CSV table of C-alpha atoms and ligand atoms in Angstrom, one decimal:
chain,number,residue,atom,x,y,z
A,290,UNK,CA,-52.9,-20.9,23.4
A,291,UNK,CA,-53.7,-24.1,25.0
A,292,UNK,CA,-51.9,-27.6,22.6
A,293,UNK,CA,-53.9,-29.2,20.3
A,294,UNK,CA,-54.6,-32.5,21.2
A,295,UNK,CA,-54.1,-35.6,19.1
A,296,UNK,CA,-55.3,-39.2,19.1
A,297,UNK,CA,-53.3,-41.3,16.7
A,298,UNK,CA,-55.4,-44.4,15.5
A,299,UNK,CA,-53.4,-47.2,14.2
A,300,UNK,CA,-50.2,-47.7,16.1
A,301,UNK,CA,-47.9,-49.9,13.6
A,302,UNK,CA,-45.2,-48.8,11.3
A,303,UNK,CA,-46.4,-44.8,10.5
A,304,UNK,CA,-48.2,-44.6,13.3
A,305,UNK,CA,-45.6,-44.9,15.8
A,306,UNK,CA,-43.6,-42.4,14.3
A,307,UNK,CA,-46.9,-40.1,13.8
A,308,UNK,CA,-47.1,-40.0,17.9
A,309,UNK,CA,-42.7,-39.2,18.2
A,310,UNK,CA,-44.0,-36.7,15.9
A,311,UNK,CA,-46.6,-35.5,17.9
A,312,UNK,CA,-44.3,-35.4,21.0
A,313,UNK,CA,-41.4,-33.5,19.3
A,314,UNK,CA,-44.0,-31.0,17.4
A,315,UNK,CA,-44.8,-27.4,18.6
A,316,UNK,CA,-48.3,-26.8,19.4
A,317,UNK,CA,-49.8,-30.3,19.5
A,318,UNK,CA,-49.7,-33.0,22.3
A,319,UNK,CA,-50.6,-36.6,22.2
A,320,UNK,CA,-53.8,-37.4,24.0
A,321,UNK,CA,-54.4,-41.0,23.5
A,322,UNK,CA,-53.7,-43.9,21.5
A,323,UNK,CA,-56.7,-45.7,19.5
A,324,UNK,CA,-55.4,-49.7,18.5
A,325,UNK,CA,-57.3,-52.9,18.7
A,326,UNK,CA,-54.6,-55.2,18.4
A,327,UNK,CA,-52.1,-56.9,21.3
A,328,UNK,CA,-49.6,-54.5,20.1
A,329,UNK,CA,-51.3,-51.5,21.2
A,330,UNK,CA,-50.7,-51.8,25.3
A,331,UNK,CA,-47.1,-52.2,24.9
A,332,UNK,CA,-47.2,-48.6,22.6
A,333,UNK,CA,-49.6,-47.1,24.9
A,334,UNK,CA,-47.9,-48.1,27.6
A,335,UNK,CA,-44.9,-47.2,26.5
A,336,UNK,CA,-45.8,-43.6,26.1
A,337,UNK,CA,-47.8,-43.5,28.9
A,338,UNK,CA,-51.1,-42.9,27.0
A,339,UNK,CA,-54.7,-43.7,27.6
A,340,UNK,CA,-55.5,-46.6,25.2
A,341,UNK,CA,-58.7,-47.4,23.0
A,342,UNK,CA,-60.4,-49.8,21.2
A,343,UNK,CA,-62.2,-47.4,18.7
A,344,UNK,CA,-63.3,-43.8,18.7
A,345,UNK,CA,-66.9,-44.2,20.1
A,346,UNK,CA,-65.2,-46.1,23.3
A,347,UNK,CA,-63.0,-43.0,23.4
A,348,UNK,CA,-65.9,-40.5,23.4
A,349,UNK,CA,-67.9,-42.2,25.9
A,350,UNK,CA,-64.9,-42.0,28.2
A,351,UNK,CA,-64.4,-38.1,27.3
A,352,UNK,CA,-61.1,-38.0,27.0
A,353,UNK,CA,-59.7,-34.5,25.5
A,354,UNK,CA,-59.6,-35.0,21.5
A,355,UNK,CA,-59.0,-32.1,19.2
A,356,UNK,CA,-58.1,-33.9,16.0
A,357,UNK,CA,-57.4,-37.5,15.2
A,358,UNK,CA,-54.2,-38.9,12.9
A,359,UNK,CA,-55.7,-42.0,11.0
A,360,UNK,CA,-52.8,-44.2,10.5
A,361,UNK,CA,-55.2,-47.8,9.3
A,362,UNK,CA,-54.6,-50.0,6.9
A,363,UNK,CA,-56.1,-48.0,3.1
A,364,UNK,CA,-59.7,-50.2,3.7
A,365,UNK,CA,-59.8,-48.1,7.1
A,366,UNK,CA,-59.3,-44.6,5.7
A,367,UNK,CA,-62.8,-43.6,4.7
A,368,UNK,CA,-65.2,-45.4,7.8
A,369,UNK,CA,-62.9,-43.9,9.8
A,370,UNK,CA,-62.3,-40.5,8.3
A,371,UNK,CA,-66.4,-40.4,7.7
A,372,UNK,CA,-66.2,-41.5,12.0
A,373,UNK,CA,-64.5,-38.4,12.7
A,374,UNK,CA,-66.3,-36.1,10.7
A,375,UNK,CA,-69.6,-37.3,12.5
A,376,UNK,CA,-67.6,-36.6,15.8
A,377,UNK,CA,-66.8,-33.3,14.1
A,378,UNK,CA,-62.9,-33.8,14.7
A,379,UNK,CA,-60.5,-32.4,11.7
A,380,UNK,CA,-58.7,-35.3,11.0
A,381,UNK,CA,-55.3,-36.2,9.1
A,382,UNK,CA,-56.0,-39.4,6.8
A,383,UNK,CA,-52.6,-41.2,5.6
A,384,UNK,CA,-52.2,-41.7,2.2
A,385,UNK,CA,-53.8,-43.1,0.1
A,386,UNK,CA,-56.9,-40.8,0.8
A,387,UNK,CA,-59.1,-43.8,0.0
A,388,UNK,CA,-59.3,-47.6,-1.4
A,389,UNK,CA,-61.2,-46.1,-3.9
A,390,UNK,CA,-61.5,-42.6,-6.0
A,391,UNK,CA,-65.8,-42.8,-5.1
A,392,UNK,CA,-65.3,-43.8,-1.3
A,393,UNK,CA,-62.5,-41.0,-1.4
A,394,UNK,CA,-64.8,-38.1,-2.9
A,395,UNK,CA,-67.6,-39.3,-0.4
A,396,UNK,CA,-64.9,-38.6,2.2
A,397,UNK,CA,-63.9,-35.1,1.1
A,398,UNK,CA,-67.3,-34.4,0.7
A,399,UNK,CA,-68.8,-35.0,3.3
A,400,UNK,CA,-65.9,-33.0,5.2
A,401,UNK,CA,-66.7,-30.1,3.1
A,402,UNK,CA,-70.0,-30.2,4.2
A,403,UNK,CA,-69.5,-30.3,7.2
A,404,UNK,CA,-66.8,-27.8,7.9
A,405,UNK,CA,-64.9,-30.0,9.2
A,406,UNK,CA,-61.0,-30.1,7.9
A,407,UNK,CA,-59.7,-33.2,6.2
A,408,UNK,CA,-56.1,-33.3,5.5
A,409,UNK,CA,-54.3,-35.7,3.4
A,410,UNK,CA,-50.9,-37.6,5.3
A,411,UNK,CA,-48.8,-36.3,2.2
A,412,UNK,CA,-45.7,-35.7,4.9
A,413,UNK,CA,-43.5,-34.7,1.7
A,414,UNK,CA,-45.8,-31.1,0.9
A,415,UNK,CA,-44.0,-30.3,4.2
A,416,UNK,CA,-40.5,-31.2,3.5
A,417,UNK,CA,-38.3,-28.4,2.1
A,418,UNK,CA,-36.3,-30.6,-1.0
A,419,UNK,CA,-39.6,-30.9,-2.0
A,420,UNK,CA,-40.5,-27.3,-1.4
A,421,UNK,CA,-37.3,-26.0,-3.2
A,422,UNK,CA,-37.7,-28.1,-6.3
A,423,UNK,CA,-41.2,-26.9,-7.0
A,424,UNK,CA,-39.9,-23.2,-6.7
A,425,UNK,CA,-37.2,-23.8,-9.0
A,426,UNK,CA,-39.6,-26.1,-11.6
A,427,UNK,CA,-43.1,-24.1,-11.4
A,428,UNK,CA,-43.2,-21.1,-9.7
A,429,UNK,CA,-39.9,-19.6,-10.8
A,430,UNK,CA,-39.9,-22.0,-14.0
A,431,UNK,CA,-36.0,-21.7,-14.1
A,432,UNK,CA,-35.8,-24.7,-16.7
A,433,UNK,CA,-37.9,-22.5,-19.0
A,434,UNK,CA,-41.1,-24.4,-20.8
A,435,UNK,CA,-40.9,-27.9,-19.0
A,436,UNK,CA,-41.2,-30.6,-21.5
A,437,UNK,CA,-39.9,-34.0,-19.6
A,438,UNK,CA,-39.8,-35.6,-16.6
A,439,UNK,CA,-38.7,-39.3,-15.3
A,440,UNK,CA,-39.6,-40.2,-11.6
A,441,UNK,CA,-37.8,-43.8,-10.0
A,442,UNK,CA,-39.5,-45.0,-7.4
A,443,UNK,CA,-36.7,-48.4,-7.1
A,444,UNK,CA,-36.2,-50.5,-4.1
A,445,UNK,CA,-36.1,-53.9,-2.5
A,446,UNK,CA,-38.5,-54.4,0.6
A,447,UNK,CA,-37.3,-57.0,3.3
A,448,UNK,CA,-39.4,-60.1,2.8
A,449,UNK,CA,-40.6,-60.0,6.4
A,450,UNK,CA,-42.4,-56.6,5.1
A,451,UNK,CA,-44.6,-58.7,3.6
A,452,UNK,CA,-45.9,-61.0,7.1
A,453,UNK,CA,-48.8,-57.8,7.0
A,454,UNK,CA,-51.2,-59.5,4.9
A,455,UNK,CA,-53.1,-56.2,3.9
A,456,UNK,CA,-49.9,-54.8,1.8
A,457,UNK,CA,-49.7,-57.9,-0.8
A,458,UNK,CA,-53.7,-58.1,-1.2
A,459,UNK,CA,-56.0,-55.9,-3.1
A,460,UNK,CA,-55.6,-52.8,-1.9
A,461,UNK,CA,-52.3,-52.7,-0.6
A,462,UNK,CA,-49.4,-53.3,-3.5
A,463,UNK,CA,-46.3,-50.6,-4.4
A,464,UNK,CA,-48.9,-48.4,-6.6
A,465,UNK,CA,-51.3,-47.7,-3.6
A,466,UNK,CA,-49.2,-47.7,-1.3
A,467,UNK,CA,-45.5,-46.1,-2.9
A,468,UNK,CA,-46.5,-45.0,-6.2
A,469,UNK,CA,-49.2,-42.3,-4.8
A,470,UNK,CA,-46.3,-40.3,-2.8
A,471,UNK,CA,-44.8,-40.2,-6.2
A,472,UNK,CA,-47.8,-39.1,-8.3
A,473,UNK,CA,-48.3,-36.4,-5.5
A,474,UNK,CA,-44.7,-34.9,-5.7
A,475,UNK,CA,-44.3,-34.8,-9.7
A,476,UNK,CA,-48.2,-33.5,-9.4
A,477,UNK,CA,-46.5,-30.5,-6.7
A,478,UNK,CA,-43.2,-29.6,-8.6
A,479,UNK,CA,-44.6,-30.4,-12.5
A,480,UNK,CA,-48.0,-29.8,-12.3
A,481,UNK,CA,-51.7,-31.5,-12.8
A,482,UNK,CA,-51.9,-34.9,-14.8
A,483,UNK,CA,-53.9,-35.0,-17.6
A,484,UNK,CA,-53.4,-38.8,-18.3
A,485,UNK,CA,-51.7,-41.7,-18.2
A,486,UNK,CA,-51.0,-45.0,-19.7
A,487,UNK,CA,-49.4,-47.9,-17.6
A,488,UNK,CA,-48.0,-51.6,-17.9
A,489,UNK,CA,-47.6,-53.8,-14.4
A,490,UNK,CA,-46.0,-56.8,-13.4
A,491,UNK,CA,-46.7,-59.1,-10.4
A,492,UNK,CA,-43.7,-61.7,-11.9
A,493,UNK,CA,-41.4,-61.1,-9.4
A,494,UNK,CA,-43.1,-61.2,-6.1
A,495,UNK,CA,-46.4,-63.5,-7.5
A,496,UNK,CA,-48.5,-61.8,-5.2
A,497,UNK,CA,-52.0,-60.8,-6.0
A,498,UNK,CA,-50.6,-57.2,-6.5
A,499,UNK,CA,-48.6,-55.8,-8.4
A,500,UNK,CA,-44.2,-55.7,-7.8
A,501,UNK,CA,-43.5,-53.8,-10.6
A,502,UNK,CA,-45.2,-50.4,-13.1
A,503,UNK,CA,-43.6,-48.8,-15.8
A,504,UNK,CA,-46.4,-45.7,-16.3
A,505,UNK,CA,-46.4,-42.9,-19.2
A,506,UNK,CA,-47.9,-39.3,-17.8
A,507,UNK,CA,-49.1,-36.3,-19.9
A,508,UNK,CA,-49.2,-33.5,-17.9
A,509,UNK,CA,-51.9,-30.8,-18.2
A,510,UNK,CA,-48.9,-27.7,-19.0
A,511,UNK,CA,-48.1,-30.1,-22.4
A,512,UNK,CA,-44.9,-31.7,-20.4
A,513,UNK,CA,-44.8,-35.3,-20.9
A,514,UNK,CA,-43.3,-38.0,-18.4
A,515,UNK,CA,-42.3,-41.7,-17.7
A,516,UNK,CA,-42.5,-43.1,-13.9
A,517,UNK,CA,-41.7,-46.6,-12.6
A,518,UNK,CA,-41.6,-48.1,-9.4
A,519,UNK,CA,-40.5,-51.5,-8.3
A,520,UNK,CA,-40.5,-52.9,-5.0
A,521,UNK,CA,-37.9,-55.7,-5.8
A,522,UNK,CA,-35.0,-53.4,-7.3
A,523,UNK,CA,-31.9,-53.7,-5.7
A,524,UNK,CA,-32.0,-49.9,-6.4
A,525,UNK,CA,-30.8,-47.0,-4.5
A,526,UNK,CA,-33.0,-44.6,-6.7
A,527,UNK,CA,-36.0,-43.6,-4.5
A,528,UNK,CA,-37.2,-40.7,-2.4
A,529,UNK,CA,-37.1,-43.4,0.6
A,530,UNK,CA,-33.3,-43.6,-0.1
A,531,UNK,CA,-32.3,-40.0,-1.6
A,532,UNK,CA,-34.3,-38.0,0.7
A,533,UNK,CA,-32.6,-38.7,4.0
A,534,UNK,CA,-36.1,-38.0,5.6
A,535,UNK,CA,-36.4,-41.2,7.5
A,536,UNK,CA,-33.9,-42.6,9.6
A,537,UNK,CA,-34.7,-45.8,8.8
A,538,UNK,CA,-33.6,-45.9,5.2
A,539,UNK,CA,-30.2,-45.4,5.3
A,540,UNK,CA,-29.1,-42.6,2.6
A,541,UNK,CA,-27.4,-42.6,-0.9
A,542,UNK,CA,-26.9,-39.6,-2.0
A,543,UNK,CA,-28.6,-40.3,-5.2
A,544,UNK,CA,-31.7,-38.2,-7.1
A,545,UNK,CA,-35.0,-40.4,-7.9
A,546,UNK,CA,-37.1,-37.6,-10.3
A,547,UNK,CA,-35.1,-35.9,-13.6
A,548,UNK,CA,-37.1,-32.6,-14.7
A,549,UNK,CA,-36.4,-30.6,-17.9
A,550,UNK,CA,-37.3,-27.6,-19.7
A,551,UNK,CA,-36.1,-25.7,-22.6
A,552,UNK,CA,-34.0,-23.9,-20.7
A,553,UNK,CA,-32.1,-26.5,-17.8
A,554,UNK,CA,-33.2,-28.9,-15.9
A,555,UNK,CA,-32.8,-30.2,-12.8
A,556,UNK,CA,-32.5,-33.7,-10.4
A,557,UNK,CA,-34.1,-34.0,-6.8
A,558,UNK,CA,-33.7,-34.2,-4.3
A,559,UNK,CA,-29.5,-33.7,-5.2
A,560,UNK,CA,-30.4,-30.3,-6.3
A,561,UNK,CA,-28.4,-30.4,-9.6
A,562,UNK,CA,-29.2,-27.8,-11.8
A,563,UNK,CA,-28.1,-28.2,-15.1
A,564,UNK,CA,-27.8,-24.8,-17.9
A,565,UNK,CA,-26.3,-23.7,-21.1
A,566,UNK,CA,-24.4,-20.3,-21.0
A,567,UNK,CA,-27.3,-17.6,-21.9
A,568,UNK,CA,-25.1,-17.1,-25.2
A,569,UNK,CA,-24.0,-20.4,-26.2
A,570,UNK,CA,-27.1,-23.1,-25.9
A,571,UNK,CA,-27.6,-26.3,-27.5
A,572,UNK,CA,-25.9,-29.8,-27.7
A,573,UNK,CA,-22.5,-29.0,-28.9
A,574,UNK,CA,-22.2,-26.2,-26.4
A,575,UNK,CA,-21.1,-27.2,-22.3
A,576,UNK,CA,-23.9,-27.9,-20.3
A,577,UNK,CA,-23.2,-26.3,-16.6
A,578,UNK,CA,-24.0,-27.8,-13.2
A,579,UNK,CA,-25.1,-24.1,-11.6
A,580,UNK,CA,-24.2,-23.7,-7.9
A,581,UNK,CA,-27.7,-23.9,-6.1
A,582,UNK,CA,-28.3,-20.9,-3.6
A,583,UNK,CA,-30.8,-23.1,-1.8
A,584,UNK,CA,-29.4,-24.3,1.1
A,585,UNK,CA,-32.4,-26.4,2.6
A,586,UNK,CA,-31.5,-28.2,6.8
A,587,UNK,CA,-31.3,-31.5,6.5
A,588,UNK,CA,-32.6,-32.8,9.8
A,589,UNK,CA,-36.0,-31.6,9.3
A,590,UNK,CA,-38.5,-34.2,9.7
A,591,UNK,CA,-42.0,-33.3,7.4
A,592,UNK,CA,-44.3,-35.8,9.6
A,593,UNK,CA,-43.1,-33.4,12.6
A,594,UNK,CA,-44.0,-30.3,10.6
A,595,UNK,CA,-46.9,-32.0,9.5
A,596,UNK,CA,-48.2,-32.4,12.8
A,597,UNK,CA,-47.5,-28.7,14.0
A,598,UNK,CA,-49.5,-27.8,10.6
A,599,UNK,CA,-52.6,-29.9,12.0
A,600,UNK,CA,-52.4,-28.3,15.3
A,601,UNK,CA,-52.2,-24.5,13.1
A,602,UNK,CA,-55.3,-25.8,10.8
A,603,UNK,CA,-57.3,-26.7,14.2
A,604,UNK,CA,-56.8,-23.9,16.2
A,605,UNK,CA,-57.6,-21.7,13.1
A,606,UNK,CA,-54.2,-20.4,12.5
A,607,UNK,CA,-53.3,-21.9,9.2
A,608,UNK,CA,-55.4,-23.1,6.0
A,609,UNK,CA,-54.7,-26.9,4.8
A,610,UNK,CA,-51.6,-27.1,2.9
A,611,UNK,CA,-52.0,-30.6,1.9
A,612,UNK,CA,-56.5,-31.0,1.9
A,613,UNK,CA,-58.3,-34.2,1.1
A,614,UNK,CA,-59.2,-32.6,-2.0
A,615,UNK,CA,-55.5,-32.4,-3.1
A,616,UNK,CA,-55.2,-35.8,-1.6
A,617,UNK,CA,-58.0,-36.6,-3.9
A,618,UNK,CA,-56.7,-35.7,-7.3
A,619,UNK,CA,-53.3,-37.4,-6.3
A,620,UNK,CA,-55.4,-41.0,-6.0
A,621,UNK,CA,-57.3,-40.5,-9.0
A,622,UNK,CA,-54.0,-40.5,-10.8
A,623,UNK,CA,-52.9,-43.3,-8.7
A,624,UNK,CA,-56.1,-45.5,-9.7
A,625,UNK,CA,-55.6,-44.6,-13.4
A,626,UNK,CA,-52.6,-45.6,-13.2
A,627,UNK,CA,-53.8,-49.1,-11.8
A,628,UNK,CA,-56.5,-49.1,-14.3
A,629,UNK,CA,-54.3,-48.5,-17.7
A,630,UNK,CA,-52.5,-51.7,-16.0
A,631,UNK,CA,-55.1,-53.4,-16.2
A,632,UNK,CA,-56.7,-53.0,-19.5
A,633,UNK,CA,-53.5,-53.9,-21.6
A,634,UNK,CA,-52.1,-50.1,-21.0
A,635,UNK,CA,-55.5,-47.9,-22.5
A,636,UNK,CA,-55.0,-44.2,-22.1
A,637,UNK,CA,-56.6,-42.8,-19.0
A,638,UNK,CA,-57.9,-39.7,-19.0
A,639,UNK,CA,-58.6,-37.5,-15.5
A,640,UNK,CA,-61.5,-36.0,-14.6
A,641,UNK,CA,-61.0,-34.1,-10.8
B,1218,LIG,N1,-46.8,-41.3,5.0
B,1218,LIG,C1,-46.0,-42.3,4.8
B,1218,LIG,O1,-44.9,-42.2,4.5
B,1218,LIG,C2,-46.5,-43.7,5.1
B,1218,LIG,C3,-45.6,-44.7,5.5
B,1218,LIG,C4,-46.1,-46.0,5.8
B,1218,LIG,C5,-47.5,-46.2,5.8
B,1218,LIG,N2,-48.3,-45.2,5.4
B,1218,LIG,C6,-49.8,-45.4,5.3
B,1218,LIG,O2,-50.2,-45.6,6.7
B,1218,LIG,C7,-51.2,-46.6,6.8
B,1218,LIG,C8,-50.8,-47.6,7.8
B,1218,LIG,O3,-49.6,-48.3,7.2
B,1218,LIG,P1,-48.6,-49.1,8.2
B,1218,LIG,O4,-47.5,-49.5,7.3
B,1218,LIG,O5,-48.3,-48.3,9.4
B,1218,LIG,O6,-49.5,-50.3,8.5
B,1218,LIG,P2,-49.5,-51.3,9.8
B,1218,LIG,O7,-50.2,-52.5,9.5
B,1218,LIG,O8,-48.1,-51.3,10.3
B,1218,LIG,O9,-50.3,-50.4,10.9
B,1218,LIG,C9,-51.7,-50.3,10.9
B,1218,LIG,C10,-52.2,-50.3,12.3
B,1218,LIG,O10,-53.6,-50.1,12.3
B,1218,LIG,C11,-54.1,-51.0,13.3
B,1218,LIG,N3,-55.6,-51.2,13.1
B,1218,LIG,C12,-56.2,-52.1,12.3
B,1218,LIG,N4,-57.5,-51.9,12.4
B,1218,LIG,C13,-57.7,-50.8,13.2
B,1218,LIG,C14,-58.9,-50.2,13.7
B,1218,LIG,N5,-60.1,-50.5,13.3
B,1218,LIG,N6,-58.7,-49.1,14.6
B,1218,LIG,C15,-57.5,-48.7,14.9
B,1218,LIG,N7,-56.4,-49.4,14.5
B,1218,LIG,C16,-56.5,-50.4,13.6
B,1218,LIG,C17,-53.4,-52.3,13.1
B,1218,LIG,O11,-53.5,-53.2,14.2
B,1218,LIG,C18,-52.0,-51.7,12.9
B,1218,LIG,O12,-51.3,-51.6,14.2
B,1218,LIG,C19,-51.4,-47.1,5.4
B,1218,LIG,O13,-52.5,-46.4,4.8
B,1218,LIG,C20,-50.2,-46.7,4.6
B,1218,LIG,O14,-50.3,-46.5,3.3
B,1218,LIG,C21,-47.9,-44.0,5.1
């Protein structure tokens, strides 16, 4: 069967790496480039792609689109996904889904009803630490009943990160923008959040979002967690930094999430997994670090599986592993989160 074909709009930080995806993906081929800034030409020309300045410039000139990655700033996400839908193309929106939890149900929505797939640019679904924690956590529940979890999202972005306006102003900020991939991978391995309470900090940083969270979580299964994130933490305890997924972080080999159960628990993405002997549990006894049987390659890149997926979904072969809908309940949790913050730390409860 013929490639899918792809047109990447937005080609800064992801969105260059969305298109070496593309081109190092089975099944899927870059078709064009959509960017309105400067910066576009030398990408486009650089890969030797036709360039646009928006999708309905693209149509007119009928070039080949079979599904569109929308790599925009958040503010972009829904216009744009809601664009594509109109144009019927299935379409890949990064996370966050939405700057709102409204403009992102209108989005999902509206795909539903159309038929027309949305997915959700949660690259870690499709990476297989990720993968092999949630078998060992939920679906082969190997620490027994889970009853705690801790998440460390820690790290110190370059100053210069912060020359894009859009990531310091409303709707940017380390909750949107970080905090979400970590909602979405306790949400995989642990389960659904049933609420949250949170405290923020902007002290650091002074910008008009947020540097800092320390957040509470009840999850729906009874297990109870605590999550923080800082983007001024000298800190190697992150997924950008344990994960070895992008070579642009370099690597500690470090965990960022603790998950426990009655029965063991377990650190990711290191792959510790920590058990009494059957006979002999409790605190006086040893506590064992099991040899894992889980061997998982390390140079597999999840955008690049990611973007064979879209090409699977498109041409029919593959349902969504990652929809908008699941992208969905992911930022609500994200926005309570930001909510709680900002009403002195209130309980928020989820409704999707
Ligand atoms: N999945 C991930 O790990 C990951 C990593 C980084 C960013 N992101 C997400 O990707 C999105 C982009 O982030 P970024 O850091 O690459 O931002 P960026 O500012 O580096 O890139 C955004 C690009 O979109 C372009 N753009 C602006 N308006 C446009 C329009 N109307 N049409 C087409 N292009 C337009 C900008 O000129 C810019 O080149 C954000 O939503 C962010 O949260 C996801």
């Amino acid at each position: 069967m013929a490639n899918t074909r792809i047109v990447v709009v937005g080609a800064g930080l992801i969105g260059k790496r969305h298109i070496e995806a593309v081109n190092k993906a089975e099944g899927v081929e870059m078709s064009a480039i959509i960017e309105p800034m400067p910066s576009g030409k030398e990408v486009a020309g650089k890969e030797g792609l036709p360039l646009f300045q928006n999708l309905t410039d693209l149509l007119k000139a009928k070039q080949p689109v079979d599904a569109v990655i929308l790599a925009t700033p958040n503010a972009l996400h829904v216009p744009g996904g809601l664009e594509c839908i109109e144009a019927g193309l299935p379409v890949l929106v990064e996370k966050p889904l939405a700057e709102s939890v409204e403009a992102g149900r209108k989005l999902v929505e509206a795909g539903e009803k159309a038929g027309i797939p949305v997915l959700t640019g949660h690259h870690r679904r499709y990476n297989p630490l990720i993968a092999r924690a949630r078998k060992i956590v939920k679906e082969d529940q190997r620490l027994g009943k889970l009853t705690i979890v801790n998440g460390m999202c820690w790290f110190l972005k370059g100053d210069d990160y912060f020359d894009v306006a859009w990531r310091k102003q409303k709707g940017g900020g380390p909750i949107l923008i970080n905090l979400v991939h970590v909602i979405d991978d306790l949400r995989n391995i642990a389960g659904d959040i049933e609420s949250v309470q949170a405290i923020s900090s902007n002290g650091t940083r002074n910008h008009e979002v947020e540097d800092t969270a320390a957040i509470l979580i009840r999850f729906t299964n009874g297990a109870l967690g605590t999550l923080s994130i800082s983007d001024c933490a000298a800190a190697p305890w992150s997924w950008e930094l344990t994960a070895n997924e992008n070579p642009a972080y370099p690597y500690t080999d470090q965990s960022c999430y603790l998950f426990a159960g009655t029965h063991g628990s377990l650190a990711v993405p290191n792959n510790q997994l920590w058990r009494y002997a059957d006979d002999k549990r409790g605190w006086w006894q040893t506590i064992y670090q099991e040899k894992q049987n889980h061997p998982v390659s390390e140079d597999i890149d999840p955008l690049i599986v990611q973007a064979a997926h879209l090409g699977a979904v498109v041409r029919g072969e593959a349902e969504p592993i990652m929809t908008g809908r699941e992208g969905l309940r992911s930022l609500e949790a994200t926005f309570a989160v930001k909510e709680s913050a900002e009403n002195g730390g209130k309980i928020i409860h989820l409704k999707n």
